[in-house]
């Protein structure tokens, strides 16, 4: 009797074994000639060499399936035992699959443009109102590249600019003060990468989340780097960030010019960068609109209401200037 040890690489073993080890038990039934024991991400199988080779190929197919879809099904197990790759059908428009195996794909015309411009350019600016999926689509593209081993790490950054509450009034140490600003990035990652795998990636610095101030002096190679809420950078900050770009690296910069939280009389680095870099080869620009909002329908109405009020305020200022 021969013993073989298989290590599950790059996937969450909990999802692979299934709730109550249902998938593992199914594999044992379908390979009754083998003695199979699993613990954590290690599977130990004992039996005839030919049966072990067959089982190894099955596990290889299932790991590939899990890595793509973040889930495992009985149908996929049966397909693998029969030597076939599991497939969920046409996924040409799918960026990645979430932790429940549901597809994440561009839902609006301009989200499709983000995907297209990302393929064509090494740097991409995606600018538009809240709820248009700028950050979520950008992180999905980064996760896809990481899964396909096109890059070695994902780096996500945000400027730590207060919107009403000062950093010093938040409890805890520096990490505790910074985390609230980065929570939207954590939320997106947790939707796309199983928790155990996400923790492993973050512990190993494969996925890094840091405030913009921590970028100074770095050269970022073999990565996808995302700067979120870029409207709250100064021209000097965004220039510093953009010049961190190294070899085999792509950058995505997202922001909403209607939500600038910088102190009065401070210029937005995002607005400045759009003017300076417009027309530079290798840099793409996508402008999102109200029609791209994919949150609750009230978000669209709120954006429209604020736009109307801004027009009224601007008109009132012009009238006041004329009277003077």
mmCIF file of C-alpha atoms in Angstrom:
data_model
loop_
_atom_site.group_PDB
_atom_site.id
_atom_site.type_symbol
_atom_site.label_atom_id
_atom_site.label_comp_id
_atom_site.label_asym_id
_atom_site.label_seq_id
_atom_site.Cartn_x
_atom_site.Cartn_y
_atom_site.Cartn_z
ATOM 1 C CA UNK A 1 0.000 0.000 0.000
ATOM 2 C CA UNK A 2 1.354 3.383 -1.069
ATOM 3 C CA UNK A 3 0.779 6.655 0.783
ATOM 4 C CA UNK A 4 0.445 10.004 -0.956
ATOM 5 C CA UNK A 5 0.065 13.452 0.582
ATOM 6 C CA UNK A 6 -1.744 16.220 -1.300
ATOM 7 C CA UNK A 7 -1.619 19.824 -0.115
ATOM 8 C CA UNK A 8 -4.505 22.088 -1.133
ATOM 9 C CA UNK A 9 -2.857 25.225 -2.468
ATOM 10 C CA UNK A 10 -4.553 28.569 -2.877
ATOM 11 C CA UNK A 11 -8.055 27.628 -1.678
ATOM 12 C CA UNK A 12 -10.063 27.539 1.523
ATOM 13 C CA UNK A 13 -10.104 23.902 2.747
ATOM 14 C CA UNK A 14 -13.395 24.493 4.590
ATOM 15 C CA UNK A 15 -15.125 25.248 1.292
ATOM 16 C CA UNK A 16 -13.366 22.355 -0.405
ATOM 17 C CA UNK A 17 -14.483 19.775 2.185
ATOM 18 C CA UNK A 18 -17.989 21.239 2.354
ATOM 19 C CA UNK A 19 -20.363 21.813 5.271
ATOM 20 C CA UNK A 20 -20.069 18.838 7.614
ATOM 21 C CA UNK A 21 -17.357 17.436 5.281
ATOM 22 C CA UNK A 22 -20.057 16.506 2.765
ATOM 23 C CA UNK A 23 -17.728 16.916 -0.229
ATOM 24 C CA UNK A 24 -14.959 14.943 1.442
ATOM 25 C CA UNK A 25 -17.353 12.108 2.250
ATOM 26 C CA UNK A 26 -18.496 12.071 -1.379
ATOM 27 C CA UNK A 27 -14.888 11.825 -2.564
ATOM 28 C CA UNK A 28 -14.330 8.929 -0.174
ATOM 29 C CA UNK A 29 -17.398 7.094 -1.525
ATOM 30 C CA UNK A 30 -16.303 7.636 -5.121
ATOM 31 C CA UNK A 31 -12.794 6.355 -4.279
ATOM 32 C CA UNK A 32 -13.744 3.428 -2.074
ATOM 33 C CA UNK A 33 -10.510 1.574 -2.869
ATOM 34 C CA UNK A 34 -8.506 4.287 -1.127
ATOM 35 C CA UNK A 35 -8.200 5.223 2.500
ATOM 36 C CA UNK A 36 -8.516 9.023 2.614
ATOM 37 C CA UNK A 37 -7.836 11.220 5.648
ATOM 38 C CA UNK A 38 -7.932 15.045 5.607
ATOM 39 C CA UNK A 39 -6.802 17.636 8.103
ATOM 40 C CA UNK A 40 -6.573 21.374 7.485
ATOM 41 C CA UNK A 41 -5.265 21.785 3.924
ATOM 42 C CA UNK A 42 -3.554 18.358 3.784
ATOM 43 C CA UNK A 43 -5.145 15.228 2.329
ATOM 44 C CA UNK A 44 -3.486 11.864 2.957
ATOM 45 C CA UNK A 45 -4.504 8.977 0.667
ATOM 46 C CA UNK A 46 -3.363 5.351 0.846
ATOM 47 C CA UNK A 47 -3.887 2.587 -1.675
ATOM 48 C CA UNK A 48 -2.922 1.311 -5.113
ATOM 49 C CA UNK A 49 -0.644 3.578 -7.179
ATOM 50 C CA UNK A 50 -3.019 3.694 -10.137
ATOM 51 C CA UNK A 51 -5.936 4.671 -7.913
ATOM 52 C CA UNK A 52 -3.799 7.308 -6.206
ATOM 53 C CA UNK A 53 -2.862 8.815 -9.581
ATOM 54 C CA UNK A 54 -6.530 8.973 -10.550
ATOM 55 C CA UNK A 55 -7.455 10.570 -7.213
ATOM 56 C CA UNK A 56 -4.650 13.128 -7.560
ATOM 57 C CA UNK A 57 -5.999 14.253 -10.949
ATOM 58 C CA UNK A 58 -9.502 14.571 -9.479
ATOM 59 C CA UNK A 59 -8.245 16.779 -6.646
ATOM 60 C CA UNK A 60 -6.261 18.884 -9.129
ATOM 61 C CA UNK A 61 -9.414 19.536 -11.179
ATOM 62 C CA UNK A 62 -11.419 20.367 -8.055
ATOM 63 C CA UNK A 63 -8.774 22.792 -6.777
ATOM 64 C CA UNK A 64 -8.856 24.554 -10.149
ATOM 65 C CA UNK A 65 -12.665 24.708 -9.943
ATOM 66 C CA UNK A 66 -12.593 26.071 -6.364
ATOM 67 C CA UNK A 67 -9.989 28.675 -7.241
ATOM 68 C CA UNK A 68 -12.188 29.968 -10.067
ATOM 69 C CA UNK A 69 -15.642 29.758 -8.489
ATOM 70 C CA UNK A 70 -14.855 29.994 -4.732
ATOM 71 C CA UNK A 71 -17.199 27.054 -4.152
ATOM 72 C CA UNK A 72 -17.600 23.366 -4.873
ATOM 73 C CA UNK A 73 -20.666 21.401 -5.958
ATOM 74 C CA UNK A 74 -21.575 17.736 -6.218
ATOM 75 C CA UNK A 75 -21.847 18.151 -9.990
ATOM 76 C CA UNK A 76 -18.280 19.476 -10.133
ATOM 77 C CA UNK A 77 -17.042 16.501 -8.113
ATOM 78 C CA UNK A 78 -18.770 14.039 -10.450
ATOM 79 C CA UNK A 79 -17.358 15.853 -13.496
ATOM 80 C CA UNK A 80 -13.846 15.687 -12.020
ATOM 81 C CA UNK A 81 -14.174 11.959 -11.251
ATOM 82 C CA UNK A 82 -15.172 11.504 -14.905
ATOM 83 C CA UNK A 83 -12.102 13.465 -15.974
ATOM 84 C CA UNK A 84 -13.971 16.627 -17.006
ATOM 85 C CA UNK A 85 -13.543 20.224 -15.917
ATOM 86 C CA UNK A 86 -16.579 21.614 -14.114
ATOM 87 C CA UNK A 87 -18.180 24.578 -15.846
ATOM 88 C CA UNK A 88 -20.937 27.021 -14.912
ATOM 89 C CA UNK A 89 -21.698 27.894 -18.527
ATOM 90 C CA UNK A 90 -20.901 31.023 -20.507
ATOM 91 C CA UNK A 91 -18.762 33.308 -18.355
ATOM 92 C CA UNK A 92 -17.190 35.525 -21.016
ATOM 93 C CA UNK A 93 -18.397 38.683 -19.229
ATOM 94 C CA UNK A 94 -17.596 37.483 -15.717
ATOM 95 C CA UNK A 95 -14.693 39.164 -13.940
ATOM 96 C CA UNK A 96 -14.555 36.817 -10.930
ATOM 97 C CA UNK A 97 -16.940 34.799 -8.767
ATOM 98 C CA UNK A 98 -17.799 35.819 -5.221
ATOM 99 C CA UNK A 99 -17.400 33.629 -2.148
ATOM 100 C CA UNK A 100 -20.818 32.058 -2.789
ATOM 101 C CA UNK A 101 -19.959 31.182 -6.373
ATOM 102 C CA UNK A 102 -22.084 33.937 -7.899
ATOM 103 C CA UNK A 103 -20.620 35.804 -10.892
ATOM 104 C CA UNK A 104 -19.346 39.355 -10.593
ATOM 105 C CA UNK A 105 -19.589 41.099 -13.945
ATOM 106 C CA UNK A 106 -19.887 44.682 -15.197
ATOM 107 C CA UNK A 107 -23.514 45.760 -14.832
ATOM 108 C CA UNK A 108 -23.504 49.042 -16.754
ATOM 109 C CA UNK A 109 -21.999 50.407 -19.956
ATOM 110 C CA UNK A 110 -19.344 52.408 -18.137
ATOM 111 C CA UNK A 111 -18.417 49.493 -15.870
ATOM 112 C CA UNK A 112 -17.778 47.588 -19.113
ATOM 113 C CA UNK A 113 -15.587 50.500 -20.207
ATOM 114 C CA UNK A 114 -13.557 50.173 -16.995
ATOM 115 C CA UNK A 115 -12.857 46.528 -17.867
ATOM 116 C CA UNK A 116 -11.952 47.410 -21.475
ATOM 117 C CA UNK A 117 -9.721 50.359 -20.563
ATOM 118 C CA UNK A 118 -7.990 48.276 -17.897
ATOM 119 C CA UNK A 119 -6.992 45.750 -20.569
ATOM 120 C CA UNK A 120 -5.614 48.457 -22.865
ATOM 121 C CA UNK A 121 -3.839 50.725 -20.363
ATOM 122 C CA UNK A 122 -1.438 50.416 -17.445
ATOM 123 C CA UNK A 123 -3.090 53.296 -15.595
ATOM 124 C CA UNK A 124 -6.800 53.984 -15.373
ATOM 125 C CA UNK A 125 -8.847 56.792 -13.832
ATOM 126 C CA UNK A 126 -12.492 55.943 -13.028
ATOM 127 C CA UNK A 127 -14.390 59.008 -11.836
ATOM 128 C CA UNK A 128 -18.063 59.310 -10.974
ATOM 129 C CA UNK A 129 -20.738 59.630 -8.286
ATOM 130 C CA UNK A 130 -21.293 57.329 -5.318
ATOM 131 C CA UNK A 131 -22.739 53.909 -6.016
ATOM 132 C CA UNK A 132 -21.465 53.458 -9.570
ATOM 133 C CA UNK A 133 -19.291 50.439 -8.683
ATOM 134 C CA UNK A 134 -15.925 52.093 -9.383
ATOM 135 C CA UNK A 135 -14.064 50.603 -6.439
ATOM 136 C CA UNK A 136 -15.849 47.242 -6.520
ATOM 137 C CA UNK A 137 -15.109 46.715 -10.217
ATOM 138 C CA UNK A 138 -11.487 47.775 -9.727
ATOM 139 C CA UNK A 139 -10.978 45.309 -6.857
ATOM 140 C CA UNK A 140 -12.664 42.532 -8.872
ATOM 141 C CA UNK A 141 -10.164 43.125 -11.705
ATOM 142 C CA UNK A 142 -7.294 42.999 -9.219
ATOM 143 C CA UNK A 143 -8.544 39.757 -7.627
ATOM 144 C CA UNK A 144 -8.895 38.185 -11.077
ATOM 145 C CA UNK A 145 -5.298 39.108 -11.967
ATOM 146 C CA UNK A 146 -4.083 37.651 -8.662
ATOM 147 C CA UNK A 147 -6.009 34.406 -9.197
ATOM 148 C CA UNK A 148 -4.577 34.116 -12.729
ATOM 149 C CA UNK A 149 -1.061 34.738 -11.325
ATOM 150 C CA UNK A 150 -0.576 37.748 -13.598
ATOM 151 C CA UNK A 151 0.649 39.696 -10.553
ATOM 152 C CA UNK A 152 2.125 38.847 -7.153
ATOM 153 C CA UNK A 153 0.239 41.316 -4.965
ATOM 154 C CA UNK A 154 -2.649 43.733 -4.654
ATOM 155 C CA UNK A 155 -2.083 47.083 -2.972
ATOM 156 C CA UNK A 156 -5.102 49.159 -1.936
ATOM 157 C CA UNK A 157 -4.813 52.684 -0.619
ATOM 158 C CA UNK A 158 -6.975 55.583 0.511
ATOM 159 C CA UNK A 159 -6.197 59.043 1.838
ATOM 160 C CA UNK A 160 -7.110 59.263 5.518
ATOM 161 C CA UNK A 161 -9.148 62.454 5.231
ATOM 162 C CA UNK A 162 -11.836 63.092 7.836
ATOM 163 C CA UNK A 163 -15.424 63.794 6.845
ATOM 164 C CA UNK A 164 -16.549 65.409 10.090
ATOM 165 C CA UNK A 165 -14.812 63.284 12.758
ATOM 166 C CA UNK A 166 -11.174 63.852 13.611
ATOM 167 C CA UNK A 167 -8.688 60.977 13.731
ATOM 168 C CA UNK A 168 -7.615 61.949 17.208
ATOM 169 C CA UNK A 169 -11.121 61.410 18.589
ATOM 170 C CA UNK A 170 -11.294 57.806 17.376
ATOM 171 C CA UNK A 171 -10.276 55.185 19.958
ATOM 172 C CA UNK A 172 -7.293 52.844 19.730
ATOM 173 C CA UNK A 173 -3.810 52.859 18.238
ATOM 174 C CA UNK A 174 -2.824 54.018 14.748
ATOM 175 C CA UNK A 175 -4.149 50.833 13.063
ATOM 176 C CA UNK A 176 -7.491 51.196 14.858
ATOM 177 C CA UNK A 177 -7.750 54.836 13.769
ATOM 178 C CA UNK A 178 -6.960 54.038 10.133
ATOM 179 C CA UNK A 179 -9.150 50.950 9.644
ATOM 180 C CA UNK A 180 -12.483 52.848 9.444
ATOM 181 C CA UNK A 181 -11.214 54.679 6.361
ATOM 182 C CA UNK A 182 -10.251 51.388 4.714
ATOM 183 C CA UNK A 183 -13.391 49.393 5.606
ATOM 184 C CA UNK A 184 -15.015 49.696 2.131
ATOM 185 C CA UNK A 185 -11.943 47.998 0.683
ATOM 186 C CA UNK A 186 -12.154 45.179 3.243
ATOM 187 C CA UNK A 187 -15.868 44.746 2.434
ATOM 188 C CA UNK A 188 -15.184 44.233 -1.282
ATOM 189 C CA UNK A 189 -12.330 41.801 -0.648
ATOM 190 C CA UNK A 190 -14.401 39.766 1.820
ATOM 191 C CA UNK A 191 -17.067 39.378 -0.870
ATOM 192 C CA UNK A 192 -14.581 37.924 -3.366
ATOM 193 C CA UNK A 193 -12.024 35.934 -1.361
ATOM 194 C CA UNK A 194 -12.871 33.324 1.320
ATOM 195 C CA UNK A 195 -12.030 34.629 4.783
ATOM 196 C CA UNK A 196 -9.302 32.078 5.554
ATOM 197 C CA UNK A 197 -7.567 32.756 2.234
ATOM 198 C CA UNK A 198 -7.933 36.516 2.617
ATOM 199 C CA UNK A 199 -6.319 36.378 6.059
ATOM 200 C CA UNK A 200 -3.463 34.309 4.648
ATOM 201 C CA UNK A 201 -2.955 36.798 1.801
ATOM 202 C CA UNK A 202 -2.912 39.726 4.209
ATOM 203 C CA UNK A 203 -0.586 38.001 6.680
ATOM 204 C CA UNK A 204 1.829 37.284 3.810
ATOM 205 C CA UNK A 205 1.495 40.814 2.372
ATOM 206 C CA UNK A 206 0.076 39.442 -0.876
ATOM 207 C CA UNK A 207 -2.812 41.851 -0.275
ATOM 208 C CA UNK A 208 -1.799 45.114 1.361
ATOM 209 C CA UNK A 209 -4.151 47.856 2.537
ATOM 210 C CA UNK A 210 -2.552 51.082 3.643
ATOM 211 C CA UNK A 211 -3.189 54.827 3.912
ATOM 212 C CA UNK A 212 -1.755 56.963 1.129
ATOM 213 C CA UNK A 213 0.860 58.460 3.459
ATOM 214 C CA UNK A 214 2.520 55.023 3.771
ATOM 215 C CA UNK A 215 3.272 54.913 0.014
ATOM 216 C CA UNK A 216 6.114 57.440 0.019
ATOM 217 C CA UNK A 217 9.491 55.971 -0.952
ATOM 218 C CA UNK A 218 8.105 52.669 -2.268
ATOM 219 C CA UNK A 219 8.494 51.183 -5.747
ATOM 220 C CA UNK A 220 5.541 48.919 -6.503
ATOM 221 C CA UNK A 221 6.398 46.010 -8.831
ATOM 222 C CA UNK A 222 4.317 43.035 -10.066
ATOM 223 C CA UNK A 223 1.134 44.459 -8.593
ATOM 224 C CA UNK A 224 -2.210 46.035 -9.184
ATOM 225 C CA UNK A 225 -2.404 49.210 -7.120
ATOM 226 C CA UNK A 226 -5.753 50.884 -6.434
ATOM 227 C CA UNK A 227 -6.126 54.384 -5.029
ATOM 228 C CA UNK A 228 -9.675 54.917 -3.785
ATOM 229 C CA UNK A 229 -11.295 58.261 -2.869
ATOM 230 C CA UNK A 230 -8.614 60.046 -4.893
ATOM 231 C CA UNK A 231 -10.626 63.290 -4.851
ATOM 232 C CA UNK A 232 -9.321 63.748 -1.304
ATOM 233 C CA UNK A 233 -5.667 63.830 -2.330
ATOM 234 C CA UNK A 234 -3.690 66.996 -2.949
ATOM 235 C CA UNK A 235 -1.838 67.430 -6.275
ATOM 236 C CA UNK A 236 1.440 66.653 -4.479
ATOM 237 C CA UNK A 237 0.034 63.478 -2.902
ATOM 238 C CA UNK A 238 -1.398 62.034 -6.103
ATOM 239 C CA UNK A 239 1.824 62.790 -7.986
ATOM 240 C CA UNK A 240 3.750 60.964 -5.262
ATOM 241 C CA UNK A 241 1.382 58.001 -5.565
ATOM 242 C CA UNK A 242 1.436 57.772 -9.359
ATOM 243 C CA UNK A 243 5.231 57.830 -9.452
ATOM 244 C CA UNK A 244 5.409 54.722 -7.219
ATOM 245 C CA UNK A 245 4.592 52.622 -10.313
ATOM 246 C CA UNK A 246 7.090 49.836 -10.982
ATOM 247 C CA UNK A 247 7.524 47.052 -13.532
ATOM 248 C CA UNK A 248 4.570 44.797 -14.428
ATOM 249 C CA UNK A 249 2.261 47.050 -12.429
ATOM 250 C CA UNK A 250 -1.122 48.527 -13.218
ATOM 251 C CA UNK A 251 -2.817 51.344 -11.325
ATOM 252 C CA UNK A 252 -6.514 52.170 -10.961
ATOM 253 C CA UNK A 253 -7.472 55.527 -9.465
ATOM 254 C CA UNK A 254 -11.091 56.061 -8.428
ATOM 255 C CA UNK A 255 -12.900 59.058 -7.010
ATOM 256 C CA UNK A 256 -15.973 61.263 -6.875
ATOM 257 C CA UNK A 257 -15.386 64.967 -7.498
ATOM 258 C CA UNK A 258 -18.708 65.822 -5.824
ATOM 259 C CA UNK A 259 -17.478 64.478 -2.463
ATOM 260 C CA UNK A 260 -14.282 66.404 -1.764
ATOM 261 C CA UNK A 261 -13.549 66.532 1.979
ATOM 262 C CA UNK A 262 -10.320 68.525 1.749
ATOM 263 C CA UNK A 263 -10.011 71.773 3.719
ATOM 264 C CA UNK A 264 -11.319 74.888 1.981
ATOM 265 C CA UNK A 265 -9.019 76.441 -0.616
ATOM 266 C CA UNK A 266 -7.235 73.071 -1.142
ATOM 267 C CA UNK A 267 -7.133 71.760 -4.697
ATOM 268 C CA UNK A 268 -8.153 68.167 -5.424
ATOM 269 C CA UNK A 269 -5.293 66.061 -6.746
ATOM 270 C CA UNK A 270 -7.740 63.985 -8.783
ATOM 271 C CA UNK A 271 -9.050 67.011 -10.674
ATOM 272 C CA UNK A 272 -5.506 68.266 -11.209
ATOM 273 C CA UNK A 273 -4.301 64.860 -12.463
ATOM 274 C CA UNK A 274 -7.159 64.630 -14.968
ATOM 275 C CA UNK A 275 -6.085 67.959 -16.505
ATOM 276 C CA UNK A 276 -2.361 67.184 -16.495
ATOM 277 C CA UNK A 277 -2.506 63.570 -17.722
ATOM 278 C CA UNK A 278 -5.307 63.821 -20.286
ATOM 279 C CA UNK A 279 -3.993 62.505 -23.607
ATOM 280 C CA UNK A 280 -0.925 60.750 -22.153
ATOM 281 C CA UNK A 281 -0.488 57.350 -23.926
ATOM 282 C CA UNK A 282 -1.072 54.363 -21.637
ATOM 283 C CA UNK A 283 -3.481 56.231 -19.352
ATOM 284 C CA UNK A 284 -7.223 55.628 -19.703
ATOM 285 C CA UNK A 285 -10.136 57.668 -18.366
ATOM 286 C CA UNK A 286 -13.701 56.512 -17.667
ATOM 287 C CA UNK A 287 -16.349 58.954 -16.447
ATOM 288 C CA UNK A 288 -19.310 57.407 -14.641
ATOM 289 C CA UNK A 289 -22.778 58.966 -14.548
ATOM 290 C CA UNK A 290 -26.052 58.697 -12.614
ATOM 291 C CA UNK A 291 -27.228 55.917 -14.937
ATOM 292 C CA UNK A 292 -24.324 53.769 -13.678
ATOM 293 C CA UNK A 293 -25.484 53.804 -10.052
ATOM 294 C CA UNK A 294 -26.133 50.215 -8.951
ATOM 295 C CA UNK A 295 -27.081 50.811 -5.323
ATOM 296 C CA UNK A 296 -30.584 51.429 -3.974
ATOM 297 C CA UNK A 297 -32.730 53.518 -6.361
ATOM 298 C CA UNK A 298 -32.822 56.286 -3.734
ATOM 299 C CA UNK A 299 -29.099 56.880 -4.275
ATOM 300 C CA UNK A 300 -29.810 58.060 -7.816
ATOM 301 C CA UNK A 301 -32.550 60.383 -6.549
ATOM 302 C CA UNK A 302 -30.258 61.771 -3.842
ATOM 303 C CA UNK A 303 -27.515 62.497 -6.394
ATOM 304 C CA UNK A 304 -30.035 64.221 -8.666
ATOM 305 C CA UNK A 305 -31.420 66.304 -5.778
ATOM 306 C CA UNK A 306 -27.955 67.541 -4.808
ATOM 307 C CA UNK A 307 -27.161 68.374 -8.438
ATOM 308 C CA UNK A 308 -30.336 70.467 -8.672
ATOM 309 C CA UNK A 309 -29.476 72.288 -5.463
ATOM 310 C CA UNK A 310 -25.926 72.977 -6.634
ATOM 311 C CA UNK A 311 -27.297 74.548 -9.830
ATOM 312 C CA UNK A 312 -29.678 76.715 -7.786
ATOM 313 C CA UNK A 313 -26.851 77.794 -5.474
ATOM 314 C CA UNK A 314 -24.616 78.628 -8.434
ATOM 315 C CA UNK A 315 -27.390 80.675 -10.039
ATOM 316 C CA UNK A 316 -28.022 82.524 -6.760
ATOM 317 C CA UNK A 317 -24.309 83.393 -6.502
ATOM 318 C CA UNK A 318 -24.299 84.738 -10.062
ATOM 319 C CA UNK A 319 -27.349 86.890 -9.353
ATOM 320 C CA UNK A 320 -25.747 88.247 -6.176
ATOM 321 C CA UNK A 321 -22.588 89.151 -8.091
ATOM 322 C CA UNK A 322 -24.637 90.988 -10.711
ATOM 323 C CA UNK A 323 -26.414 93.020 -8.039
ATOM 324 C CA UNK A 324 -23.079 94.053 -6.527
#
